[in-house]
Amino acid sequence: MTARKGTAKLNELLDIEQFVQESWKRDKVFESDAPALGSDEAKKNKFFVTFPYPYMNGRLHLGHTFSLSKCEFASGFQRLIGKRCLFPFGLHCTGMPIKACADKLKNEIDDFGYPPKFPPEEDVEEVEKSPSTEPVVKDKAKGKKSKVAAKTGTLRYQWQIMKSLGLDDEEIKKFADPSHWLKYFPPLAIKDLSSMGLKVDWRRTFITTDANPFYDSFVRWQFIRLKERDRVQFGKRYTIYSPKDGQPCMDHDRSTGEGVGPQEYTLIKMKLVSPFPEKLKSCEGKSVFLVAATLRPETMYGQTNCWLHPTIKYIAFSVANGDVFISTRRSARNMSFQGITANDSKVSVIAELLGQELLGLKLKAPLTSFDVIYTLPMLTIKEDKGTGVVTSVPSDSPDDFAALRDLKNKKALREKYHVSDDMVLPYEPVPIIEIPGYGNLSAQNVCEKHKIQSQNDADKLAEAKNEVYLKGFYEGIILVGEHKGKLVLEVKKLIQRSMIEKGDALIYMEPERQVMSRSADECVVALCDQWYLNYGEENWKKEVLSHLPNVELYSDEVRKNFGASLDWLHEHACSRSYGLGTKMPWDPQYLIESLSDSTIYMAYYTVCHILHGGSVDGSLRPFGIRPEDMSLGVWDYIFFKDSKFPDKTIIPKDLLDRLRHEFQSWYPVDLRVSGKDLVPNHLTYYLYCHVAMWPNDSTKWPRGIRANGHLLLNSEKMSKSTGNFLTLSEAVAKFSADGMRFSLADAGDGIEDANFVEAMADAGILRLYSYLEWVKEMMAIKDTLRSGAADTFCDQVFASEMDKGIQDTYASYERMSFKEALRTGFFEYQAIRDKYREVEIEGMHRDLVFRFIDTQTLILSPICPHLCEHIWKLLGKTGYIVNAKWPETRPVNEILIRSGQYLVDAAHEFRIRLKALQQSKKKAADVEKPTHGTVWVAMTYPPWQSLVLTKLKTLYEGNNGFPDNKVISTEMGKQDLLKKYMKKVMPFVMLVKENVAKNGLKALDLTLDFDERLVLEKNLSYLVNTLEIEGIDIKTTESADEKIKEECCPGKPFIVYRVEPSVSIRLINPQPCSGLFQANLPIFDGDSVAKISSRLRRNCKQIKDGKRIKLLRYEDPILGPRRLPNLDNPFAGKVEIGDDDVLAVDTGAKKIVLKGNKVANDLGLQLLYVI
């Protein structure tokens, strides 16, 4: 980006924001307490909105801000429509990252001294050596780099990362104690969030873990109750494990692979058909399977062969049920820790084989339509991912398609690996999934699109895979099998489950990428004993599914994703042995992990201000309640409506009743906003746990969830390593809070990734500042604006357009479509003001201008509250705008709005025609500029166009939309009336279709619902002014020639320009010190004072009001202009020209005559004008 020229506007906005935030804080504007029962406040609807508390291991960034801005905008809108609102904000510290980082710092001091002296590194960026042959369809938040890598770039050591935050060595040393993180980053988060103007009740802020004993007590209560209801169980769960160390390998134990978790595969069993190769003769009589690890079990219907790498070493080994599996040794080692092999943690090798020894074998594969398939060579298989065995689906895998095509096209390649033609040539891709835009053979189509020549085009293949795999996962439709017609997203897990139940597949786990322990051991995924939440249990799942239709999700795609998540989600491990958090109440060797202590904490928001308001760690206790006073019975009484008052408590009943009333008053959560990546985990757990904790009270279950896409910065992913990164504090300093909020609203709303563009943010600053300056200007000239009845055509259109803009913006806010709200409530709203300012020749009306300012400020305030609060005060309004009411509107006059748009569109077309006319005559010498025009208006369409419109309407209604143009053309060709117009028919059809897309089905009507001639006549002054001509006639096409009739149709007037003769006259202003001088103007036959005044006003921009102009003539038109002016009586010898007088011109004699009620008077060639 180019450097800014200046920051004066930005600085003014920042000053305004600081002042407004201090005012809000001083007056406790956003502190919300439950109202007294029966009070007027209690009768209002409430709105309780929450955002997943961010993790406190660094400064908040723009990605956090984008998601939480949705809460903020929604809260602002709900306040305007009269609801009592609560937006609390917690700070998450549970889990491994803080403890792991602290331990790293401690180890670095131990290993490298203080301050540490690190050895030079050649390349510290972690590289994934061999990507999977199948891209993982997974949380969009996860990329090739971990979040840590994205934030820290190529910095390897934790000390270096802390240095990059601007900390000195002495301060960094303190972070070796985990508790310091909990003291350092939460205040910064509160400061940063406050700087963007969040409407948060900061009394209700807290940190998690046992560092806050109140929250610790709350989580222990939750888990005790969950265990009592059989929702928490104990058993084996998958985890990253170091065989050498004999224990789970958590982040702090890893030298590489921080943040890596288990990746689930479906292990496809392809049965070997005899005869067996020599090395496997000992296995005859047993079931021998080549096992392929796939992320896409739904594609197994399209298997055509099995791929092996000719030079990779494979092993045959025994598994628990006596069968024999063939895979790489590395994957067999993983399986041995997952209960798959005959002996846990051991691999019983039967034989070792090179891939080329296994080529050309017959296999029986599950779900494929082929009786047998063959093992074939693929040269791009990697040994360090999956099993080294790859099942081939060339219909949907670009890699498979390219490799199979290579074998089909290259006989020498087949001969090299002793593969016969019958193993390859008969096998064609099988259509199994329909993907919009790619058809049912997506791999073939995408390979052709990217011009992929062979399996060695690695970069192109990677791009092609990402393109079709993600789209196939979210939008693909299954074409075969029992789930035919369903989305891949919906059936993926069902197909996997079915194959497992039939014995055709297994669940197999590997680390997402390589993990090395500190003891230099390559880690595996192992089944280990853990406490887990029994998500997926049928009765529990049924209750959640029954509630899901009652949850407002704002998106069909999000609803589908929830359905899919609920369908496949099973147990979730809720215990960890390392990190920060709350100890498992009945098994304190374990900690409750971070996704499990964050499922119902929204209930804690309702009471924490009474427990420890003013402190995030519970150290301040405004009502004297102690953590040890919060017994199970106390928590039950607060949160369960049927619980009795606890027998043993020292908390006064009125105080405990107040806690209970706060919960009952605010719960349930009306809206929770999050990134879409939390749908399959946190947000689904959130639903499950609310159902479990309030099983008999569905009124406490969540009401609304909004999931949004992630945020790109300047069209690229945010990453510190590339410099494409902004923290919240940096964004506010760079764009102001309102400028940042404006751009966040404009970035996007859907499930797709949004885009924050810095250039647009800069433009937003200018737009906001310009609006502020315009408001100040209007206030300064308020008394000079037009008053009286606001009843001109343009007044009425502007008033109705404001009503429509307000109503459209209301609807957008209600749908949480903030980009749309900004479009209708600012961009388009400003545009209707600009249009009114341009079109209203009489000048803007004072009442309408200030209604616009009032309403614009109100409807923009949820997005840009600081500027709007400032303007609210400038306008002299009482109270805060954040407590004001949404503007009232009247019924929208759509016909009036369409007629106003018709006027603007017509003027635009007239200007285009005038410009084209002038450009076409540039080459001709001495061509005069047009002075007048005739506008032709058609009351009806020509007969052939009427027939086309009628047929198009019939076709549209019969097909629920326009059919293909070929169909339309065929239908039109059948009409006798149209035969001689066929060259014009389809161009007219295309024009009509464009109009329908723009204006809806009204574009097919044969007549307009307003009188376009009347609209034009009412606005002749505007048309004359905007076209800079002298006069316009309005006529209907009934008297026009055929060419004009062809050019003109209802809603599309046609103008013909002409030059009329005139005589030039000099107009002189005799008023001293007026700043007005002389002007030379043409006078046309039939001119009046009004016409000349309008012409003079266009010529002299200093004249603001043409109605104040008076014209005077000389009594003696010959000698009068020659006499010296009489300073004592400047109007001596002059006579005012009356408003009813008409001027006539004789161009031949260069003479102008005044035709009044009396005799004609020669005016000479000079007149006077006064204001």
CSV table of N, CA, C and O in Angstrom, one decimal, residues 102 105 109 114 159 168-181:
chain,number,residue,atom,x,y,z
A,102,ALA,N,5.1,-21.6,28.7
A,102,ALA,CA,5.9,-21.3,30.0
A,102,ALA,C,7.0,-22.3,30.2
A,102,ALA,O,8.1,-21.9,30.5
A,105,LEU,N,9.9,-21.7,27.8
A,105,LEU,CA,10.8,-20.6,28.3
A,105,LEU,C,11.7,-21.1,29.4
A,105,LEU,O,12.9,-20.8,29.4
A,109,ILE,N,15.8,-21.3,29.1
A,109,ILE,CA,16.7,-20.7,30.1
A,109,ILE,C,17.7,-21.7,30.6
A,109,ILE,O,18.9,-21.5,30.7
A,114,TYR,N,20.6,-17.3,30.6
A,114,TYR,CA,19.8,-16.1,30.7
A,114,TYR,C,20.6,-14.8,30.5
A,114,TYR,O,21.6,-14.6,31.2
A,159,TRP,N,11.3,-17.9,23.3
A,159,TRP,CA,11.9,-16.6,23.7
A,159,TRP,C,11.9,-15.6,22.5
A,159,TRP,O,11.6,-14.4,22.7
A,168,ASP,N,11.0,-7.1,26.7
A,168,ASP,CA,12.4,-7.2,27.0
A,168,ASP,C,12.7,-8.5,27.7
A,168,ASP,O,11.8,-9.2,28.2
A,169,ASP,N,14.0,-8.8,27.9
A,169,ASP,CA,14.4,-10.0,28.5
A,169,ASP,C,13.8,-10.2,29.9
A,169,ASP,O,13.4,-11.3,30.3
A,170,GLU,N,13.9,-9.1,30.7
A,170,GLU,CA,13.5,-9.2,32.1
A,170,GLU,C,12.0,-9.6,32.2
A,170,GLU,O,11.5,-10.3,33.0
A,171,GLU,N,11.2,-9.0,31.3
A,171,GLU,CA,9.7,-9.2,31.3
A,171,GLU,C,9.5,-10.7,30.8
A,171,GLU,O,8.6,-11.4,31.3
A,172,ILE,N,10.2,-11.1,29.7
A,172,ILE,CA,10.0,-12.4,29.2
A,172,ILE,C,10.3,-13.5,30.3
A,172,ILE,O,9.6,-14.5,30.3
A,173,LYS,N,11.3,-13.2,31.1
A,173,LYS,CA,11.6,-14.2,32.1
A,173,LYS,C,10.4,-14.5,33.0
A,173,LYS,O,10.2,-15.7,33.5
A,174,LYS,N,9.6,-13.6,33.2
A,174,LYS,CA,8.4,-13.8,34.1
A,174,LYS,C,7.4,-14.7,33.5
A,174,LYS,O,6.7,-15.4,34.2
A,175,PHE,N,7.4,-14.9,32.2
A,175,PHE,CA,6.5,-15.7,31.5
A,175,PHE,C,6.8,-17.2,31.6
A,175,PHE,O,6.0,-18.1,31.2
A,176,ALA,N,7.9,-17.5,32.2
A,176,ALA,CA,8.3,-18.9,32.5
A,176,ALA,C,7.3,-19.5,33.6
A,176,ALA,O,7.2,-20.7,33.8
A,177,ASP,N,6.7,-18.5,34.3
A,177,ASP,CA,5.6,-18.9,35.3
A,177,ASP,C,4.3,-18.8,34.6
A,177,ASP,O,3.9,-17.7,34.2
A,178,PRO,N,3.5,-19.9,34.5
A,178,PRO,CA,2.2,-19.8,33.7
A,178,PRO,C,1.3,-18.8,34.3
A,178,PRO,O,0.5,-18.2,33.5
A,179,SER,N,1.3,-18.5,35.6
A,179,SER,CA,0.4,-17.6,36.2
A,179,SER,C,0.6,-16.2,35.7
A,179,SER,O,-0.3,-15.4,35.7
A,180,HIS,N,1.8,-15.9,35.2
A,180,HIS,CA,2.1,-14.5,34.7
A,180,HIS,C,1.3,-14.3,33.4
A,180,HIS,O,0.9,-13.1,33.2
A,181,TRP,N,1.1,-15.3,32.6
A,181,TRP,CA,0.3,-15.1,31.4
A,181,TRP,C,-1.1,-14.7,31.7
A,181,TRP,O,-1.7,-13.8,31.0
